[in-house]
CSV table of C-alpha atoms in Angstrom, one decimal:
chain,number,residue,atom,x,y,z
B,148,ARG,CA,0.7,13.1,23.3
B,149,PHE,CA,-1.9,15.7,23.0
B,150,VAL,CA,0.6,18.8,23.5
B,151,LEU,CA,0.2,19.7,19.8
B,152,ASN,CA,-3.6,19.8,20.1
B,153,ILE,CA,-4.2,23.4,20.4
B,154,CYS,CA,-7.8,23.3,20.0
B,155,ASN,CA,-8.5,20.2,22.1
B,156,TYR,CA,-10.2,18.2,19.6
B,157,GLY,CA,-9.0,16.1,16.7
B,158,PHE,CA,-8.1,12.7,15.8
B,159,LEU,CA,-4.6,10.6,16.2
B,160,THR,CA,-4.2,7.9,13.5
B,161,TRP,CA,-2.5,4.6,14.3
B,162,GLU,CA,1.0,5.9,13.3
B,163,TRP,CA,1.1,8.3,16.0
B,164,VAL,CA,-0.1,5.7,18.4
B,165,GLN,CA,2.7,3.2,17.3
B,166,GLY,CA,5.2,6.0,17.6
B,167,LEU,CA,6.0,5.8,13.6
B,168,ARG,CA,5.7,9.5,13.1
B,169,GLY,CA,7.9,12.2,14.9
B,170,TYR,CA,6.7,15.6,16.1
B,171,SER,CA,9.5,17.8,14.7
B,172,TYR,CA,7.9,18.6,11.3
B,173,PRO,CA,4.4,18.8,12.6
B,174,LEU,CA,5.5,21.4,15.3
B,175,VAL,CA,6.3,23.7,12.6
B,176,PHE,CA,2.6,23.8,11.5
B,177,ALA,CA,1.0,23.5,14.9
B,178,SER,CA,3.5,26.8,16.0
B,179,ILE,CA,2.0,28.7,13.1
B,180,TYR,CA,-1.5,27.3,14.1
B,181,LYS,CA,-0.7,28.5,17.7
B,182,VAL,CA,0.5,32.0,16.7
B,183,LEU,CA,-2.7,32.6,14.8
B,184,GLN,CA,-4.8,31.4,17.6
B,185,LEU,CA,-3.1,33.8,20.1
B,186,LEU,CA,-3.5,36.8,17.6
B,187,GLY,CA,-7.3,35.7,17.1
B,188,LYS,CA,-6.7,34.9,13.2
B,189,ASP,CA,-7.3,31.1,13.4
B,190,ASP,CA,-9.8,31.4,10.7
B,191,VAL,CA,-10.3,28.0,8.9
B,192,GLN,CA,-9.0,29.3,5.5
B,193,LEU,CA,-6.1,30.5,7.2
B,194,LEU,CA,-5.3,27.1,8.8
B,195,ILE,CA,-5.7,25.6,5.4
B,196,TRP,CA,-3.7,28.0,3.3
B,197,VAL,CA,-0.9,29.1,5.5
B,198,PRO,CA,0.9,25.7,6.0
B,199,ARG,CA,0.7,25.3,1.9
B,200,PHE,CA,1.9,28.8,1.5
B,201,ALA,CA,4.9,28.2,4.1
B,202,GLN,CA,5.6,24.9,2.0
B,203,ALA,CA,5.6,26.9,-1.2
B,204,VAL,CA,7.8,29.6,0.1
B,205,LEU,CA,10.3,26.9,1.2
B,206,ALA,CA,10.1,25.0,-2.3
B,207,ALA,CA,10.7,28.4,-4.0
B,208,PHE,CA,14.0,29.0,-1.9
B,209,ALA,CA,15.1,25.4,-2.6
B,210,ASP,CA,14.5,26.3,-6.6
B,211,VAL,CA,16.7,29.3,-6.2
B,212,LYS,CA,19.2,27.5,-4.3
B,213,LEU,CA,19.4,24.8,-7.2
B,214,TYR,CA,20.0,27.7,-9.8
B,215,SER,CA,22.8,29.2,-7.5
B,216,LEU,CA,24.6,25.7,-7.2
B,217,VAL,CA,24.7,25.1,-10.9
B,218,LEU,CA,25.8,29.0,-11.5
B,219,HIS,CA,28.6,28.5,-9.0
B,220,LEU,CA,29.6,25.3,-10.5
B,221,GLU,CA,29.1,25.9,-14.3
B,222,ASN,CA,28.0,29.3,-15.9
B,223,ALA,CA,24.7,31.2,-16.1
B,224,GLU,CA,23.5,29.7,-19.4
B,225,THR,CA,23.7,26.1,-17.6
B,226,ALA,CA,22.2,27.5,-14.3
B,227,LYS,CA,19.1,28.9,-16.3
B,228,CYS,CA,18.6,25.6,-18.3
B,229,VAL,CA,18.7,23.7,-15.1
B,230,TYR,CA,16.4,26.2,-13.2
B,231,PHE,CA,13.9,26.1,-16.3
B,232,CYS,CA,13.7,22.3,-16.3
B,233,GLN,CA,13.0,22.5,-12.7
B,234,LEU,CA,10.3,25.0,-12.8
B,235,CYS,CA,8.7,23.2,-15.7
B,236,SER,CA,8.4,19.8,-13.8
B,237,TRP,CA,4.8,18.9,-13.5
B,238,PHE,CA,5.5,16.8,-10.7
B,239,THR,CA,7.4,19.5,-8.7
B,240,TRP,CA,4.2,21.8,-9.3
B,241,TYR,CA,2.0,18.9,-8.0
B,242,SER,CA,4.1,18.2,-4.8
B,243,CYS,CA,5.9,21.2,-3.8
B,244,THR,CA,3.2,23.0,-1.8
B,245,ARG,CA,1.9,19.8,-0.1
B,246,THR,CA,2.7,19.4,3.5
B,247,LEU,CA,3.9,15.7,3.0
B,248,THR,CA,7.3,14.8,4.7
B,249,ASN,CA,8.4,13.6,1.4
B,250,THR,CA,8.3,17.6,0.1
B,251,MET,CA,10.3,18.4,3.0
B,252,GLU,CA,12.8,15.7,2.4
B,253,THR,CA,13.1,17.1,-1.1
B,254,ILE,CA,13.6,20.8,-0.2
B,255,LEU,CA,16.3,19.6,2.5
B,256,THR,CA,18.2,17.5,0.0
B,257,ILE,CA,18.3,20.7,-2.4
B,258,PHE,CA,19.9,22.8,0.4
B,259,ALA,CA,22.2,20.1,1.5
B,260,LEU,CA,23.1,19.7,-2.0
B,261,SER,CA,24.1,23.3,-2.1
B,262,TYR,CA,26.7,22.8,0.5
B,263,TYR,CA,28.0,19.1,-0.7
B,264,PRO,CA,31.8,19.5,-1.4
B,265,ILE,CA,31.5,18.7,-5.1
B,266,LYS,CA,34.6,19.1,-7.1
B,267,GLY,CA,34.9,22.5,-8.2
B,268,SER,CA,32.7,24.0,-5.5
B,269,LYS,CA,34.1,26.6,-2.9
B,270,LEU,CA,30.8,26.6,-1.1
B,271,GLY,CA,31.1,23.2,0.3
B,272,SER,CA,30.7,22.8,4.1
B,273,SER,CA,30.7,19.2,5.7
B,274,CYS,CA,28.9,20.6,8.7
B,275,LYS,CA,26.2,22.3,6.8
B,276,TYR,CA,25.1,19.7,4.5
B,277,LEU,CA,25.6,16.7,7.2
B,278,ALA,CA,23.2,18.9,9.5
B,279,LEU,CA,20.6,19.4,6.6
B,280,ILE,CA,20.8,15.7,5.9
B,281,ALA,CA,20.3,14.8,9.4
B,282,LEU,CA,17.3,17.2,9.8
B,283,ALA,CA,15.9,15.3,6.7
B,284,ILE,CA,16.4,12.1,8.3
B,285,VAL,CA,14.4,13.3,11.4
B,286,ILE,CA,11.6,14.3,9.4
B,287,ARG,CA,11.6,11.3,7.1
B,288,PRO,CA,14.4,8.4,8.0
B,289,THR,CA,14.2,7.5,4.2
B,290,ALA,CA,16.2,10.9,3.4
B,291,VAL,CA,19.3,8.7,4.1
B,292,ILE,CA,18.9,6.7,1.0
B,293,PRO,CA,20.0,9.0,-1.9
B,294,TRP,CA,22.7,10.6,0.3
B,295,ILE,CA,24.6,7.1,1.0
B,296,PRO,CA,26.4,7.4,-2.1
B,297,LEU,CA,27.2,11.0,-2.1
B,298,VAL,CA,28.4,10.7,1.8
B,299,LEU,CA,30.7,7.7,0.8
B,300,SER,CA,32.1,9.4,-2.1
B,301,HIS,CA,32.7,12.2,0.1
B,302,PHE,CA,34.6,10.1,2.7
B,303,LEU,CA,36.7,8.3,0.1
B,304,GLN,CA,37.8,11.6,-1.2
B,305,GLU,CA,38.3,13.2,2.0
B,306,GLN,CA,41.9,13.1,3.1
B,307,ARG,CA,41.1,13.9,6.9
B,308,LYS,CA,38.7,10.9,7.4
B,309,ALA,CA,39.0,10.7,11.1
B,310,ASP,CA,38.4,14.7,11.4
B,311,LEU,CA,35.2,14.3,9.2
B,312,ILE,CA,33.8,11.2,11.3
B,313,LEU,CA,35.0,12.4,14.7
B,314,HIS,CA,34.4,16.2,14.5
B,315,LYS,CA,31.6,16.5,11.9
B,316,CYS,CA,29.4,13.3,11.5
B,317,ILE,CA,29.2,12.2,15.0
B,318,PRO,CA,28.5,15.7,16.5
B,319,VAL,CA,26.0,16.4,14.0
B,320,GLY,CA,24.1,13.1,14.1
B,321,LEU,CA,24.1,13.2,18.0
B,322,VAL,CA,22.9,16.9,18.4
B,323,THR,CA,20.3,16.1,15.4
B,324,ILE,CA,18.9,12.8,17.0
B,325,GLY,CA,19.2,14.0,20.5
B,326,THR,CA,17.0,17.0,19.7
B,327,SER,CA,14.6,14.8,17.9
B,328,LEU,CA,14.3,12.5,20.9
B,329,ILE,CA,13.8,15.4,23.4
B,330,VAL,CA,11.0,16.8,21.1
B,331,ASP,CA,9.3,13.4,20.9
B,332,ARG,CA,9.8,12.8,24.5
B,333,VAL,CA,8.0,16.0,25.4
B,334,PHE,CA,4.8,14.9,23.1
B,335,PHE,CA,4.6,11.3,23.3
B,336,GLY,CA,5.3,11.5,27.0
B,337,GLU,CA,7.8,8.8,26.8
B,338,TRP,CA,11.2,7.9,25.4
B,339,VAL,CA,10.5,7.1,21.7
B,340,LEU,CA,13.2,6.5,18.7
B,341,VAL,CA,10.7,7.4,15.9
B,342,GLN,CA,13.3,6.5,13.0
B,343,LEU,CA,13.9,3.1,14.5
B,344,ASN,CA,10.1,2.3,14.7
B,345,PHE,CA,9.9,3.7,10.9
B,346,LEU,CA,12.6,1.3,10.0
B,347,LYS,CA,11.1,-1.9,11.6
B,348,PHE,CA,7.6,-1.2,10.1
B,349,ASN,CA,8.5,-0.4,6.6
B,350,VAL,CA,12.0,-2.4,6.1
B,351,LEU,CA,12.5,-5.2,8.5
B,352,GLN,CA,8.6,-6.2,8.9
B,353,ASN,CA,7.8,-4.9,5.7
B,354,LEU,CA,4.4,-3.9,6.8
B,355,GLY,CA,4.0,-1.2,4.2
B,356,THR,CA,2.8,-4.1,1.9
B,357,PHE,CA,-0.8,-3.8,3.9
B,358,TYR,CA,-1.4,-0.5,1.8
B,359,GLY,CA,-0.6,-2.2,-1.6
B,360,SER,CA,2.2,-3.8,-3.4
B,361,HIS,CA,3.7,-3.5,-6.7
B,362,PRO,CA,6.3,-5.4,-8.7
B,363,TRP,CA,10.1,-4.8,-8.4
B,364,HIS,CA,10.3,-2.9,-11.6
B,365,TRP,CA,7.5,-0.3,-11.0
B,366,TYR,CA,10.2,2.6,-10.3
B,367,LEU,CA,11.9,1.7,-13.5
B,368,THR,CA,8.9,1.3,-15.7
B,369,GLN,CA,6.3,3.5,-14.1
B,370,GLY,CA,7.5,5.6,-11.1
B,371,LEU,CA,10.5,7.5,-12.6
B,372,PRO,CA,9.3,7.8,-16.0
B,373,VAL,CA,6.0,9.2,-14.8
B,374,ILE,CA,7.5,11.8,-12.3
B,375,LEU,CA,10.0,13.0,-15.2
B,376,GLY,CA,7.0,13.1,-17.8
B,377,THR,CA,8.3,14.9,-20.9
B,378,HIS,CA,11.8,15.2,-19.2
B,379,LEU,CA,12.7,11.6,-19.8
B,380,PRO,CA,14.5,11.8,-23.1
B,381,PHE,CA,16.1,14.8,-22.1
B,382,PHE,CA,17.3,13.5,-18.8
B,383,ILE,CA,19.0,10.6,-20.7
B,384,HIS,CA,20.6,12.9,-23.1
B,385,GLY,CA,21.9,14.9,-20.3
B,386,CYS,CA,23.2,11.8,-18.6
B,387,VAL,CA,25.7,11.2,-21.3
B,388,LEU,CA,26.5,14.9,-21.8
B,389,ALA,CA,27.1,15.9,-18.2
B,390,PRO,CA,30.9,16.1,-16.9
B,391,LYS,CA,32.2,13.5,-14.9
B,392,LYS,CA,31.8,15.1,-11.6
B,393,TYR,CA,28.0,15.0,-11.9
B,394,ARG,CA,28.1,11.0,-12.1
B,395,ILE,CA,27.6,10.8,-8.5
B,396,PHE,CA,24.1,12.4,-8.9
B,397,LEU,CA,23.4,9.8,-11.3
B,398,VAL,CA,24.4,7.1,-9.0
B,399,SER,CA,22.4,8.4,-6.4
B,400,VAL,CA,19.3,8.3,-8.7
B,401,ILE,CA,20.1,4.7,-9.6
B,402,TRP,CA,20.8,3.6,-6.3
B,403,THR,CA,17.5,5.2,-4.6
B,404,VAL,CA,15.4,3.7,-7.5
B,405,LEU,CA,17.0,0.2,-6.8
B,406,VAL,CA,16.7,0.3,-3.1
B,407,TYR,CA,13.1,1.4,-3.1
B,408,SER,CA,12.4,-1.3,-5.6
B,409,THR,CA,13.2,-3.8,-3.1
B,410,LEU,CA,10.3,-2.7,-1.1
B,411,SER,CA,6.8,-4.0,-2.0
B,412,HIS,CA,4.8,-0.9,-1.2
B,413,LYS,CA,5.6,1.7,-3.9
B,414,GLU,CA,4.3,5.5,-4.4
B,415,PHE,CA,5.5,8.2,-6.8
B,416,ARG,CA,6.4,10.6,-4.0
B,417,PHE,CA,8.9,8.2,-2.4
B,418,ILE,CA,11.2,9.0,-5.1
B,419,TYR,CA,10.4,12.6,-5.3
B,420,PRO,CA,13.8,13.6,-3.6
B,421,VAL,CA,15.8,12.5,-6.5
B,422,LEU,CA,13.9,14.7,-8.9
B,423,PRO,CA,16.3,17.7,-8.4
B,424,PHE,CA,19.4,15.5,-9.3
B,425,CYS,CA,17.5,14.5,-12.7
B,426,MET,CA,16.8,18.0,-13.4
B,427,VAL,CA,20.5,18.9,-13.4
B,428,PHE,CA,21.0,16.4,-16.2
B,429,CYS,CA,17.9,17.6,-18.2
B,430,GLY,CA,19.6,21.4,-17.9
B,431,PHE,CA,22.7,20.0,-19.4
B,432,SER,CA,20.6,18.6,-22.4
B,433,LEU,CA,18.9,21.7,-22.9
B,434,LYS,CA,22.0,23.7,-22.9
B,435,HIS,CA,23.3,21.5,-25.4
B,436,LEU,CA,20.3,21.8,-27.7
B,437,LYS,CA,21.4,25.2,-29.0
B,438,ALA,CA,19.5,25.4,-32.1
B,439,TRP,CA,16.4,23.7,-30.7
B,440,LYS,CA,16.5,25.5,-27.3
B,441,LYS,CA,13.6,27.6,-27.8
B,442,SER,CA,11.5,24.7,-29.4
B,443,VAL,CA,12.4,22.1,-26.8
B,444,GLY,CA,11.8,24.7,-24.0
B,445,SER,CA,8.3,25.5,-25.3
B,446,PHE,CA,7.6,21.9,-25.6
B,447,LEU,CA,8.7,21.3,-22.0
B,448,LEU,CA,6.7,24.0,-20.7
B,449,VAL,CA,3.5,23.2,-22.6
B,450,SER,CA,3.5,19.5,-22.1
B,451,ASN,CA,4.2,19.9,-18.3
B,452,LEU,CA,1.9,23.0,-17.8
B,453,LEU,CA,-1.2,21.1,-19.1
B,454,PRO,CA,-0.8,18.1,-16.8
B,455,ALA,CA,0.1,20.1,-13.8
B,456,LEU,CA,-2.7,22.4,-13.9
B,457,TYR,CA,-5.3,19.5,-14.7
B,458,LEU,CA,-4.0,17.4,-11.8
B,459,GLY,CA,-3.5,20.3,-9.3
B,460,LEU,CA,-6.8,22.1,-10.0
B,461,PHE,CA,-9.4,19.3,-11.3
B,462,HIS,CA,-8.3,15.8,-10.8
B,463,GLN,CA,-9.7,14.3,-7.6
B,464,ARG,CA,-10.6,17.8,-6.2
B,465,GLY,CA,-13.8,16.3,-4.6
B,466,SER,CA,-11.8,15.5,-1.6
B,467,LEU,CA,-11.1,19.2,-0.7
B,468,ASP,CA,-14.2,20.7,-1.9
B,469,VAL,CA,-16.5,18.5,0.3
B,470,MET,CA,-14.8,19.9,3.3
B,471,SER,CA,-15.9,23.4,2.5
B,472,HIS,CA,-19.7,21.9,2.8
B,473,LEU,CA,-18.9,20.4,6.1
B,474,GLN,CA,-17.4,23.8,7.2
B,475,GLN,CA,-21.0,25.1,6.9
B,476,LEU,CA,-22.2,22.9,9.7
B,477,CYS,CA,-19.8,24.6,12.2
B,478,ASN,CA,-21.8,27.8,11.5
B,479,SER,CA,-25.1,26.2,12.0
B,480,SER,CA,-27.2,26.5,15.0
B,481,HIS,CA,-27.3,22.7,15.1
B,482,GLN,CA,-23.7,21.8,15.1
B,483,SER,CA,-24.0,20.2,18.2
B,484,GLN,CA,-26.5,17.6,17.0
B,485,ALA,CA,-24.7,17.1,13.8
B,486,SER,CA,-22.6,14.1,13.0
B,487,VAL,CA,-20.5,13.1,9.8
B,488,PHE,CA,-19.8,9.7,8.7
B,489,ILE,CA,-17.3,9.5,5.6
B,490,LEU,CA,-17.9,6.3,4.1
B,491,MET,CA,-15.0,6.5,1.6
B,492,PRO,CA,-11.6,4.7,1.6
B,493,CYS,CA,-9.8,5.6,4.5
B,494,HIS,CA,-8.1,9.0,4.5
B,495,SER,CA,-9.9,9.9,1.5
B,496,THR,CA,-10.4,13.5,2.7
B,497,PRO,CA,-8.8,16.0,5.1
B,498,PHE,CA,-10.1,16.1,8.6
B,499,TYR,CA,-10.4,18.7,11.6
B,500,SER,CA,-7.7,21.1,10.1
B,501,HIS,CA,-10.1,21.7,7.3
B,502,VAL,CA,-13.4,22.0,9.6
B,503,HIS,CA,-11.9,23.7,12.7
B,504,CYS,CA,-14.6,23.1,15.0
B,505,PRO,CA,-15.7,20.2,17.4
B,506,LEU,CA,-17.9,18.8,14.9
B,507,LYS,CA,-18.3,14.9,15.3
B,508,MET,CA,-16.9,13.2,12.4
B,509,ARG,CA,-15.9,9.6,11.8
B,510,PHE,CA,-14.3,7.7,8.9
B,511,LEU,CA,-13.8,4.2,7.9
B,512,GLN,CA,-10.3,3.1,9.2
B,513,CYS,CA,-7.7,1.0,7.9
B,514,PRO,CA,-4.7,0.6,10.5
B,515,PRO,CA,-2.7,-2.4,9.7
B,516,ASP,CA,-2.4,-5.4,12.1
B,517,LEU,CA,0.7,-5.5,14.2
B,518,THR,CA,0.1,-8.7,16.0
B,519,GLY,CA,0.6,-11.0,13.0
B,520,ASN,CA,-2.9,-12.3,12.7
B,521,LYS,CA,-3.1,-13.2,9.0
B,522,SER,CA,-7.0,-13.3,8.9
B,523,TYR,CA,-7.1,-9.7,9.9
B,524,ILE,CA,-9.4,-7.3,7.8
B,525,ASP,CA,-9.6,-3.6,8.4
B,526,GLU,CA,-12.9,-1.8,8.9
B,527,ALA,CA,-12.7,-0.1,5.5
B,528,ASP,CA,-12.4,-3.7,3.7
B,529,VAL,CA,-15.1,-5.1,6.0
B,530,PHE,CA,-17.5,-2.3,5.0
B,531,TYR,CA,-16.9,-2.6,1.3
B,532,SER,CA,-17.3,-6.6,1.3
B,533,ASN,CA,-21.0,-5.7,2.1
B,534,PRO,CA,-21.8,-2.1,2.5
B,535,LEU,CA,-25.6,-2.8,2.9
B,536,GLY,CA,-25.1,-5.4,5.6
B,537,TRP,CA,-22.5,-3.2,7.4
B,538,LEU,CA,-24.5,-0.3,7.8
B,539,ASN,CA,-27.5,-2.2,8.9
B,540,LYS,CA,-25.5,-3.8,11.7
B,541,GLU,CA,-23.5,-0.9,12.5
B,542,PHE,CA,-26.7,1.3,12.9
B,543,TYR,CA,-29.3,-1.2,14.3
B,544,ASN,CA,-30.8,1.7,16.2
B,545,ASP,CA,-32.0,4.9,14.6
B,546,THR,CA,-30.7,7.1,17.5
B,547,LEU,CA,-27.2,6.0,16.4
B,548,LEU,CA,-27.5,7.5,12.9
B,549,PRO,CA,-25.2,10.3,11.9
B,550,THR,CA,-27.0,13.3,10.6
B,551,HIS,CA,-24.6,13.4,7.3
B,552,LEU,CA,-23.5,10.7,5.1
B,553,ILE,CA,-20.5,11.2,2.8
B,554,PHE,CA,-19.6,8.6,0.0
B,555,PHE,CA,-18.4,8.2,-3.5
B,556,SER,CA,-21.0,8.1,-6.5
B,557,VAL,CA,-20.3,4.3,-7.0
B,558,LEU,CA,-21.4,3.4,-3.5
B,559,GLU,CA,-25.1,5.0,-4.1
B,560,GLN,CA,-27.0,2.4,-5.8
B,561,GLU,CA,-25.7,-0.4,-3.3
B,562,ILE,CA,-27.0,1.4,-0.4
B,563,SER,CA,-29.9,3.2,-1.8
B,564,SER,CA,-32.5,1.1,0.3
B,565,PHE,CA,-30.7,2.1,3.5
B,566,LEU,CA,-30.7,5.6,2.5
B,567,SER,CA,-34.5,5.8,1.7
B,568,LEU,CA,-35.6,3.7,4.7
B,569,ARG,CA,-33.8,5.8,7.3
B,570,GLY,CA,-34.8,9.0,5.8
B,571,TYR,CA,-31.8,10.3,3.9
B,572,GLU,CA,-31.9,12.9,1.3
B,573,LYS,CA,-29.1,14.1,-1.3
B,574,THR,CA,-28.0,17.6,-0.5
B,575,ALA,CA,-24.8,17.9,-2.6
B,576,THR,CA,-23.3,16.5,-5.5
B,577,ILE,CA,-19.4,17.3,-5.9
B,578,PHE,CA,-17.2,16.5,-8.8
B,579,HIS,CA,-14.1,14.4,-7.9
B,580,THR,CA,-12.4,12.9,-11.0
B,581,HIS,CA,-13.0,12.1,-14.8
B,582,VAL,CA,-11.3,8.7,-14.3
B,583,PRO,CA,-13.1,6.8,-11.6
B,584,GLN,CA,-11.7,3.6,-10.4
B,585,GLY,CA,-12.7,0.7,-8.1
B,586,ARG,CA,-14.2,2.3,-4.7
B,587,VAL,CA,-13.2,5.9,-5.9
B,588,GLY,CA,-16.3,7.4,-7.9
B,589,SER,CA,-16.5,10.4,-10.1
B,590,HIS,CA,-18.5,12.5,-7.9
B,591,ILE,CA,-19.1,12.7,-4.1
B,592,TYR,CA,-22.4,12.8,-2.7
B,593,ILE,CA,-23.6,14.3,0.7
B,594,TYR,CA,-26.7,12.7,2.3
B,595,ARG,CA,-28.5,14.6,5.1
B,596,LYS,CA,-31.1,13.1,7.5
B,597,LYS,CA,-34.5,14.7,6.8
B,598,THR,CA,-35.9,14.6,10.4
B,599,GLU,CA,-32.6,15.7,12.3
B,600,MET,CA,-31.7,18.7,10.2
B,601,ASN,CA,-34.6,20.0,8.2
B,602,HIS,CA,-36.2,22.6,10.5
């Protein structure tokens, strides 16, 4: 399971230990890292930016593919309106360069849509769109959800149903899942069906609730309205105007939202793959508003540009900025003695990909309990229930103390006595957010142990 670890150091989260994540998607970025290493160009900045750039290029191709699809099905004017709405979406700006499986799921959904045999399309290819769906499912099994209505509709309209199943669905499915199994067999060192494990954890056992739960209507009242933003009224208007053949897209959106609503743990990014479907309807609305088109276009651009820039460049940026400070420890002559403890909600920051050296680092962990122990409390929750007591117990001996502590500003007062008694001094204050909440503060502080690093 360490074949992907090209630098011989790092950290595996519990999902990989339990076989909930597949190696097919990370293999893309690991291959890029390996090429950079072989070329002697594996600078930490390239390790950070190249995956984002690769994801952005794919997202750009997907946007163009969406434009080409509508151009083929309708006309240039409608295609431009859909393309404009897609490019204006603040949530697309926010998510399309992130190396989340949801982002790749969305990109592959658009590519698959361009080959879907919708009425009037001469570009439809069952093998191509089914292969792209299968690839999306390998990367993230939930990719199957938006496609259930579309594939079912295709099956009902298909005259040669047996041929579709026997010569297209089954071969594509077997090849894709087989390849995924082999890739995961190589890296896990044993046979693991990741998609089944994912289904068990998130649906059958519903253990995702460990990371928070929301009311059933959350996607309807908050999720979809938020990711649509100011596109929402135009999406509703477009649903009324769009030709009948696009109703299957609306069915897919509604179906996806309803299915995800049955799961307790909800996040905005989970319904990102249906956003391009919504943009098709927004495009029809914009095209119909002939006299108001320029005014509406300007409104959409400005109203999406502002949140996109703020959320993409300023909001919660401290998580990334703090890693720049840690990178400096790699270039220090004291790197071998340096150690970092991130006292923040788990996974608040990136890890070794943004440091690129064998720096001793640790963070508060929050793996769920898979044994059925109802009294289980993860390390992060135990810490936050009594931060001062936890630190004194954990570091009962001064030789165990990390050289650097990183935490949100809201924690400072509570652990101030520990910091002063153990000889820590504040060396950096990093802005994080204008809207601190709960355990997340407005700033991130870096404290350094005086006796260890001040010479």
